[in-house]
Short mmCIF file of C-alpha atoms in Angstrom, two decimals:
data_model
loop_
_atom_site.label_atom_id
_atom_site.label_comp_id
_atom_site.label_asym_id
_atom_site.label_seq_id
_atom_site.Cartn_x
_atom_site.Cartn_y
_atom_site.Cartn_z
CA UNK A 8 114.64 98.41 169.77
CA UNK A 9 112.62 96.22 172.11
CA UNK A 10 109.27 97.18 173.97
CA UNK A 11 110.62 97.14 177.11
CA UNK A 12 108.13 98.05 180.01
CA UNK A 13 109.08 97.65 183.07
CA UNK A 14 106.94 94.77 184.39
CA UNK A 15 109.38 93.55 187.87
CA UNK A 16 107.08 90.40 188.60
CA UNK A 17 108.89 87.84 188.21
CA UNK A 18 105.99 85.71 187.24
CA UNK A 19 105.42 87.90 183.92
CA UNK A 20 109.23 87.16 182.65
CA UNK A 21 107.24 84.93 179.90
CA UNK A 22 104.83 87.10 179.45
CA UNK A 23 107.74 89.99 178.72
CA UNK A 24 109.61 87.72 176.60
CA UNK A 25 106.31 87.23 174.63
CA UNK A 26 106.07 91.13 174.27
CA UNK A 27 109.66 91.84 173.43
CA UNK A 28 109.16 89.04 170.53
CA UNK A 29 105.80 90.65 169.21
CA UNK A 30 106.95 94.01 169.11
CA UNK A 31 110.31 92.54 167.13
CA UNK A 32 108.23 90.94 164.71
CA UNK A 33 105.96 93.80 164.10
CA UNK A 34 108.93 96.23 164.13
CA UNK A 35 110.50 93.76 161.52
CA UNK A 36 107.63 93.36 159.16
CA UNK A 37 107.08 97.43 159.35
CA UNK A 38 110.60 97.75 158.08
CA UNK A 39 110.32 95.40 155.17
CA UNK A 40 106.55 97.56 154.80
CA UNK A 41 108.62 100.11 154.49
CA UNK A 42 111.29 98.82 152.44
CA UNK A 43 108.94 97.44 149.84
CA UNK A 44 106.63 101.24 149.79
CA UNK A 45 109.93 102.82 149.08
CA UNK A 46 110.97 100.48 146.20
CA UNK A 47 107.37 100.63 144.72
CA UNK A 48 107.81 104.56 145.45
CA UNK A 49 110.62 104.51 143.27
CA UNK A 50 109.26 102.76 140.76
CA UNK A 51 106.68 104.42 140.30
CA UNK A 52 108.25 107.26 140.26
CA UNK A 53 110.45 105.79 137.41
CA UNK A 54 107.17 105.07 135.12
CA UNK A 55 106.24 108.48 135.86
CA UNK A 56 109.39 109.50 134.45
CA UNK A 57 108.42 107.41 131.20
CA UNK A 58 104.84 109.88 131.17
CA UNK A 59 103.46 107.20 133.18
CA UNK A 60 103.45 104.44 130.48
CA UNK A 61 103.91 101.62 133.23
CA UNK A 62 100.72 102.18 135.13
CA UNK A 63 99.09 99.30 135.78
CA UNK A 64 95.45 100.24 133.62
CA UNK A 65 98.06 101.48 131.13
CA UNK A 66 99.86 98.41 131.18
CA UNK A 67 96.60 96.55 130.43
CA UNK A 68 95.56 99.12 128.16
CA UNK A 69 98.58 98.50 126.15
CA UNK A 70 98.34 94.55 126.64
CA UNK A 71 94.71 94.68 124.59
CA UNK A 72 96.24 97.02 122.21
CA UNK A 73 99.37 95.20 121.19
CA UNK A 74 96.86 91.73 121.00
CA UNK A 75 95.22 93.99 118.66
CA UNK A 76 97.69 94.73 116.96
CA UNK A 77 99.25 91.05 116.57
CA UNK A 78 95.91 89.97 115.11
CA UNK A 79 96.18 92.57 112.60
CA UNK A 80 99.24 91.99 111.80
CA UNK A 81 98.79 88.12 111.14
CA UNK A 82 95.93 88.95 109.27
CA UNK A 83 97.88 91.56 107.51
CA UNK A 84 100.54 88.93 107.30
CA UNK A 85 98.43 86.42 105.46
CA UNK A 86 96.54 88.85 103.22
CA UNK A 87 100.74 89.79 102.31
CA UNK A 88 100.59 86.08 101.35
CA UNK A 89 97.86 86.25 99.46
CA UNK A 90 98.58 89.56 97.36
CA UNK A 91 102.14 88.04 96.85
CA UNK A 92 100.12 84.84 95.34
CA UNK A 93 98.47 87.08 92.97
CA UNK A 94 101.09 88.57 92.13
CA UNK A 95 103.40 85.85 90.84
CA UNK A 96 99.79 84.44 89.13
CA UNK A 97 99.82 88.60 87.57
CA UNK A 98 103.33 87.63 86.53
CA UNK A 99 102.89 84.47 84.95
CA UNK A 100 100.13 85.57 83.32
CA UNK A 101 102.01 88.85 81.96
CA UNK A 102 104.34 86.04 81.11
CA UNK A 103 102.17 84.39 79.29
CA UNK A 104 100.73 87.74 77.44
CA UNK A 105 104.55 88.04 76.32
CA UNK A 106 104.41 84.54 75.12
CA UNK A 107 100.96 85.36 73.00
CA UNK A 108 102.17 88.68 71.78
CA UNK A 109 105.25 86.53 70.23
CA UNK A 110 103.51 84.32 68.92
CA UNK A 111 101.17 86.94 67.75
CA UNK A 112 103.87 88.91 65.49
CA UNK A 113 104.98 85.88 64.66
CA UNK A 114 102.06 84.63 62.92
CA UNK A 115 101.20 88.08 61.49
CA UNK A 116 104.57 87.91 59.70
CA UNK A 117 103.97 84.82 58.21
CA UNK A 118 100.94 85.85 57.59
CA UNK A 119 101.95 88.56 55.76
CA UNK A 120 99.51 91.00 57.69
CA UNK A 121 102.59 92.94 59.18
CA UNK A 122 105.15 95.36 56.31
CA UNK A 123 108.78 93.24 57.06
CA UNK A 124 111.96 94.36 56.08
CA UNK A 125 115.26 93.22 56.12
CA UNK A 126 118.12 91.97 53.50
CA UNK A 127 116.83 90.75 50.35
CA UNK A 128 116.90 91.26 46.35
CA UNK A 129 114.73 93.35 44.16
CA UNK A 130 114.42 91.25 40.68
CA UNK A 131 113.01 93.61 38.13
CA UNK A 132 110.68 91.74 35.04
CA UNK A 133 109.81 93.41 31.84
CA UNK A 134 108.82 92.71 28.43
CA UNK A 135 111.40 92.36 26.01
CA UNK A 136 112.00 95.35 23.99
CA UNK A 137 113.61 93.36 20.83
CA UNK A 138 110.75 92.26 18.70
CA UNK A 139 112.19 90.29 15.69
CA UNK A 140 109.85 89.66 12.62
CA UNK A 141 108.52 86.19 12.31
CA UNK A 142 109.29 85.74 16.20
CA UNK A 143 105.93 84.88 18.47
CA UNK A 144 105.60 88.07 20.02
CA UNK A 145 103.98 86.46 22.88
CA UNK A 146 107.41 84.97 23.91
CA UNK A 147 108.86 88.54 24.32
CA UNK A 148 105.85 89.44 27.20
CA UNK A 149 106.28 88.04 30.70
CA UNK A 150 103.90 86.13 31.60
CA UNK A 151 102.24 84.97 34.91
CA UNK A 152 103.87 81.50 34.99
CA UNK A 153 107.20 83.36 34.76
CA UNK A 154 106.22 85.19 37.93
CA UNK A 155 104.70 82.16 39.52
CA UNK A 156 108.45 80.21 38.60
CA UNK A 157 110.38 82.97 40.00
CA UNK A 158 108.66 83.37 42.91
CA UNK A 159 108.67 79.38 43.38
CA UNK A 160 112.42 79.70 43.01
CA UNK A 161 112.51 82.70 45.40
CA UNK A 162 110.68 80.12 48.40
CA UNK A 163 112.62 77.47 47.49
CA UNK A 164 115.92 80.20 48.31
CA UNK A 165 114.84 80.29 51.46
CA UNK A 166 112.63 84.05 51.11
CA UNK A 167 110.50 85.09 54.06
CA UNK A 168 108.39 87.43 52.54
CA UNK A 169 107.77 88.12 48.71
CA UNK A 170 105.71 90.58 47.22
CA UNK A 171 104.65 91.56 43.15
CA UNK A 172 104.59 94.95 42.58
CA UNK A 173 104.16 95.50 46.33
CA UNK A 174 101.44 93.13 46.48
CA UNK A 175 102.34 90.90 49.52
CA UNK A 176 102.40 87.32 48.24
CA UNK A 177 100.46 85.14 51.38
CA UNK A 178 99.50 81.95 51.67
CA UNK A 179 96.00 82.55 49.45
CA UNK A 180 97.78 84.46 46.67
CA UNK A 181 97.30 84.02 43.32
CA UNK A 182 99.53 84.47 40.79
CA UNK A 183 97.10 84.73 37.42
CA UNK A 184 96.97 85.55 33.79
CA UNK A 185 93.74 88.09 33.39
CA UNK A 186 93.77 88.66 29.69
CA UNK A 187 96.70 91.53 28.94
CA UNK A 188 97.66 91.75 32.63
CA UNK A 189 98.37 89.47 35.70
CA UNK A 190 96.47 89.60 38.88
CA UNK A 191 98.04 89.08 42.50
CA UNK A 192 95.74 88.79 45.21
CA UNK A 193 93.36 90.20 42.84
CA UNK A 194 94.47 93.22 41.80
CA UNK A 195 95.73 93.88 38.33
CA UNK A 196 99.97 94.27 38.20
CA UNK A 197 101.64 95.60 34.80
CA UNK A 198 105.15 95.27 33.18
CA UNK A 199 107.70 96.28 34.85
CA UNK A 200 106.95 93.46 37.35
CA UNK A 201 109.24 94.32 40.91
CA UNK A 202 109.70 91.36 42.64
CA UNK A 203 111.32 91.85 46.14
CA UNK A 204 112.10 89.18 48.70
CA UNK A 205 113.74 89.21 51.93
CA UNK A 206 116.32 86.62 52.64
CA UNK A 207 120.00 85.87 52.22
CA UNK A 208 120.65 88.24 49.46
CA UNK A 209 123.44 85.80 48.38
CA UNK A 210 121.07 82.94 48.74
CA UNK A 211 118.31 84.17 46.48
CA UNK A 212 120.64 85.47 44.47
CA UNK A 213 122.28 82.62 43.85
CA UNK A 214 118.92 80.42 43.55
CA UNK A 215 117.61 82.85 40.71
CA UNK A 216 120.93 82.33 38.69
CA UNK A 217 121.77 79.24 38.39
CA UNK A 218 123.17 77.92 35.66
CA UNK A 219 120.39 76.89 33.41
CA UNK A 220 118.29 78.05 35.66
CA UNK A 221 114.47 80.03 35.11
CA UNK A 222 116.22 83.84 34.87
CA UNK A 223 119.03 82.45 32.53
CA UNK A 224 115.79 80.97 30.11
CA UNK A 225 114.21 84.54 30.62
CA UNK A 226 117.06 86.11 29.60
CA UNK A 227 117.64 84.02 26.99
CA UNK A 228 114.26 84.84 25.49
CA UNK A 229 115.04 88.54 25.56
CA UNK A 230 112.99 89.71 28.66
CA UNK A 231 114.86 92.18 30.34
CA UNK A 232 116.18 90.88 33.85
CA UNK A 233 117.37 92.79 36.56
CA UNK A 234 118.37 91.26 39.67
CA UNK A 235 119.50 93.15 42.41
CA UNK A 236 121.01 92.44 45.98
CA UNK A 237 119.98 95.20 48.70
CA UNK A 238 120.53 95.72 52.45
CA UNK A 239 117.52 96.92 53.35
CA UNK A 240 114.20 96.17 51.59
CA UNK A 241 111.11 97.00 52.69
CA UNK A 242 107.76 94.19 51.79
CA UNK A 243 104.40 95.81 52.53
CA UNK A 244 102.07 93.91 54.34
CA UNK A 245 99.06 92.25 52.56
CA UNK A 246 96.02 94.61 52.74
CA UNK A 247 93.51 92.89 51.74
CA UNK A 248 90.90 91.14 53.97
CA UNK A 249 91.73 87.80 55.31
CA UNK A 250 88.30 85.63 55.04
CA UNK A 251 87.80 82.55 55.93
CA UNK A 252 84.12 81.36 54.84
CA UNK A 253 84.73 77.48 55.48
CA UNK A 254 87.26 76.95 57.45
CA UNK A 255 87.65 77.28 61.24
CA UNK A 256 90.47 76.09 63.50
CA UNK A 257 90.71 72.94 64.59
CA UNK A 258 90.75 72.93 68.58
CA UNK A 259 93.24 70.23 69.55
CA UNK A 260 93.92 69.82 73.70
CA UNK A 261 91.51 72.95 74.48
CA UNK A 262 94.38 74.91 72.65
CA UNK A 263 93.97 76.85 69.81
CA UNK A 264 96.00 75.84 66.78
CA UNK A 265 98.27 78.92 65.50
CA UNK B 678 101.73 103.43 173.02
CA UNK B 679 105.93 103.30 173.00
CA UNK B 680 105.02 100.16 170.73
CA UNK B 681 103.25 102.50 167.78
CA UNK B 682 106.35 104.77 167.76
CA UNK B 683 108.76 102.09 167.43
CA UNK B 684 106.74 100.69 164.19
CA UNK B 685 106.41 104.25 162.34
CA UNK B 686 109.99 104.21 163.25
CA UNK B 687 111.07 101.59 161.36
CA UNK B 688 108.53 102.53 159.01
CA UNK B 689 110.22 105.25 158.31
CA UNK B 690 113.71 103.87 158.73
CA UNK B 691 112.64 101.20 156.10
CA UNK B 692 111.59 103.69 153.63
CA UNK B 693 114.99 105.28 153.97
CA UNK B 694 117.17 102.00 153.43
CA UNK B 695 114.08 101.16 150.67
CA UNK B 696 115.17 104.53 148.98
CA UNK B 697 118.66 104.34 149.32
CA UNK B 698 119.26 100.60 148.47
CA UNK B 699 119.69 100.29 144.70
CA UNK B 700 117.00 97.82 143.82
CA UNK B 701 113.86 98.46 141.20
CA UNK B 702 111.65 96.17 140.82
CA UNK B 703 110.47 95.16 137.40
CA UNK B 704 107.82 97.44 136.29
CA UNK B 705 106.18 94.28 135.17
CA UNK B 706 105.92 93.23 138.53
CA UNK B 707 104.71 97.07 139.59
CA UNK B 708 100.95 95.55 140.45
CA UNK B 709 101.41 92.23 141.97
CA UNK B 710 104.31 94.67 144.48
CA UNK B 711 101.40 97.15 144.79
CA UNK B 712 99.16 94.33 146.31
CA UNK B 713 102.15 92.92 148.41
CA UNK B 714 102.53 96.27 149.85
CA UNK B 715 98.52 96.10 150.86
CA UNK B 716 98.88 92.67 152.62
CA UNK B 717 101.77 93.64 154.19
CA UNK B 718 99.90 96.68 155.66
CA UNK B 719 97.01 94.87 156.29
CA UNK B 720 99.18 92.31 158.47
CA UNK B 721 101.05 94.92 160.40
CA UNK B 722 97.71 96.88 161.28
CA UNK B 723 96.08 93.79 162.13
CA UNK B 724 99.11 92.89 164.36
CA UNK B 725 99.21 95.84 166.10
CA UNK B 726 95.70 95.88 166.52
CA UNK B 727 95.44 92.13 168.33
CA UNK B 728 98.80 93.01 170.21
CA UNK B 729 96.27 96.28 171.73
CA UNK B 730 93.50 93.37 172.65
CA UNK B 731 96.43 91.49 173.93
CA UNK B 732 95.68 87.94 171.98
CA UNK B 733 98.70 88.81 169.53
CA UNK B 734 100.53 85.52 168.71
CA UNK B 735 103.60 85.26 166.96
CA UNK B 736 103.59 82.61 165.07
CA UNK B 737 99.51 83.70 163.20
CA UNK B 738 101.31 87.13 163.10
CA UNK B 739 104.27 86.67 160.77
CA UNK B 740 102.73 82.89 158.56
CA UNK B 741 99.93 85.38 158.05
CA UNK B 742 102.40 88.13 156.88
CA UNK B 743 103.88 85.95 154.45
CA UNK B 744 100.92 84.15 153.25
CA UNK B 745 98.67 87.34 152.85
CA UNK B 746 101.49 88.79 150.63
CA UNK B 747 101.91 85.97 148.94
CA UNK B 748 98.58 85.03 148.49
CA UNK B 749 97.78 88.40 146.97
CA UNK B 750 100.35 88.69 144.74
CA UNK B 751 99.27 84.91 143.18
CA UNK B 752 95.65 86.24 143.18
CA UNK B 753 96.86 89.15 140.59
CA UNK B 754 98.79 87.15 138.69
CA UNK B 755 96.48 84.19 138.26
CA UNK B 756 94.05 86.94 137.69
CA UNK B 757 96.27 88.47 134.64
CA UNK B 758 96.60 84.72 133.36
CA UNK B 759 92.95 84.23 132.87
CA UNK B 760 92.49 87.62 132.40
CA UNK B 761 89.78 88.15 135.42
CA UNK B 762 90.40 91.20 137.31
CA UNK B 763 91.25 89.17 140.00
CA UNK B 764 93.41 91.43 142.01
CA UNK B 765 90.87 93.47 142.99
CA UNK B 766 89.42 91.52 144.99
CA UNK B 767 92.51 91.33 146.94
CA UNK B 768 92.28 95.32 147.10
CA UNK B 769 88.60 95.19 148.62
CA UNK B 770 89.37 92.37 150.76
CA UNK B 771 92.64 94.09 152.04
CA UNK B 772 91.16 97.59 152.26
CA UNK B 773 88.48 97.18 154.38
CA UNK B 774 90.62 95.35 156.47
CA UNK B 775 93.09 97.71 156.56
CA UNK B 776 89.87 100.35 157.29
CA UNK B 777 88.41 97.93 159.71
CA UNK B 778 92.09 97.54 161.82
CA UNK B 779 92.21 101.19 161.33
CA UNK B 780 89.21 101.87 163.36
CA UNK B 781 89.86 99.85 165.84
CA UNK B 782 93.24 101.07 166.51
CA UNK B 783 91.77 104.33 166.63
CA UNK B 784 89.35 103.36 169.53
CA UNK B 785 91.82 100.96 171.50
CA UNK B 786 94.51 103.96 171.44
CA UNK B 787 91.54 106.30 172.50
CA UNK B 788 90.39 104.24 174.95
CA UNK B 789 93.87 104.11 176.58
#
């Protein structure tokens, strides 16, 4: 294992010693050379086996790339955050085009601007047919305060939508004598006068005849009455134009007042 | 002469148990091993080469072994940490050494 050359002088046996320890450590240190070029060897070797991902430039390579990549990815990560922001704000206000779309329909059907229908009573009005000599004739027509009571007594039984003839009663509608005929939201109606009304059929019905109520009076007079309870009754919507010449909303809170 | 035989010898023999023991280093550690291996060449060249001009001492021999390898491996991986190329100039440093001791081997063992 040793360098061992034969050197007799006794004089040198330090100087042999010296040798034999020099050549060990050299010996020593080539083996663990050795060692360590093998294990690299195999290593390498190994990365190869991997298409050579491991190599050191590749390592780097990969190292800038997958900062890169992190960098992205936060900034993907907070623009994520920031869509998903947007998003719920998208939401809410979808939420609150819902809310305005309610409230829309709802104000167009109290309005009267939308056809409703729904559970109600048709009351049919016409002049009476008996005309007795020495009677007022005039007592035997309907009139437009009869309309105007019946309807009154319609509201009061809790109707949601009324209409004359198919003219949608709203909140500007007249009810009006115009010499032989009765306007309602100024257009002429004639005898036989259809009054429908949405509600609790049993309700309005009810209302209407009462004991000495407006219809009993009517009938008594010898106009011929008709009131009817039906499931389904259809109220077109008012088509005329809504104008407003004077008036404009009152803005309370930066809100618009429905 | 005997001396260069016995150190491919266990060069080789080292290689051998390096191949046949069952140890891998982490391929993380693939480049600071890589410099290692050039220290530890540069060492044993540089050995051999003062024990041919006969001023070889022990002791400089193997603290300069350990500390070379050392050393370079610390220079690559304070070099990744501030990510200066760092290593490299344990590679130049070590090669031409390693070309230098080469040389000079060459001429001492043609001398001879």
């Amino acid at each position: 294992m040793a360098k061992e050359i034969e050197t007799p002088s006794s004089a040198t046996e330090q100087k042999k010693k010296k040798k034999f320890w020099a050549g060990a450590s050299l010996a020593v240190v080539s083996l663990i050379l050795g060692i360590m070029l093998s294990v690299q060897f195999k290593t390498a070797e190994e990365n190869e086996s991997y298409g050579g991902y491991f190599r050191t430039s590749r390592v780097e390579m990969l190292t800038e790339q997958l900062q890169v990549l992190q960098e992205e990815n936060q900034k993907l990560q907070s623009d994520l955050a920031d869509a998903q922001t947007k998003l719920s704000n998208v939401r809410d206000e979808n939420q609150a085009l819902v809310d305005m779309k309610e409230e829309l329909e709802l104000a167009q059907m109290g309005s009267g601007a939308v056809a409703l229908r729904g559970p109600g009573v048709i009351l049919t009005v016409s002049d009476g047919q008996k005309i007795t000599p020495g009677e007022d004739p005039n007592l035997q027509l309907v009139h437009d305060d009869d309309l105007l009571r019946l309807c009154n007594e319609l509201k009061s039984s809790g109707a949601e939508a009324i209409s004359i003839n198919n003219e949608r009663l709203i909140a500007t509608s007249e009810i009006r004598c115009a010499g032989t005929t009765i306007l309602v939201n100024w257009k002429r109606i004639t005898p036989p006068f259809i009054i429908m009304a949405i509600g609790d059929p049993e309700m309005l019905e009810s209302g209407l005849s009462i004991k000495g109520g407006y219809l009993e009076a009517m009938r008594y007079a010898g106009l011929q009455v008709n009131l009817q309870r039906i499931e389904d009754v259809e109220i077109p919507a008012y088509n005329g134009p809504f104008q407003f010449e004077y008036s404009t909303p009152v803005v309370a809170g930066g809100e618009e007042e429905l | 002469m005997i001396l260069f035989g016995i150190l491919v010898f266990c060069l080789v023999l080292g290689i051998i148990i390096g191949l046949q023991i069952p140890i891998a280093i982490p391929i993380i550690y693939v480049q600071y091993m890589s410099i290692g291996i050039l220290a530890a060449l540069d060492s044993v060249l540089g050995g051999f080469r003062a024990h041919l001009e006969g001023n070889y001492d022990n002791v400089i021999f193997l603290t300069g072994f350990v500390t070379n390898v050392l050393l370079a491996a610390g220079l690559a991986y304070l070099g990744d940490r501030l990510g200066v190329e760092l290593y490299l100039a344990a590679i130049v440093a070590f090669g031409v050494r390693v070309f230098n001791n080469m040389a000079i081997i060459r001429r001492d063992l043609l001398k001879k």
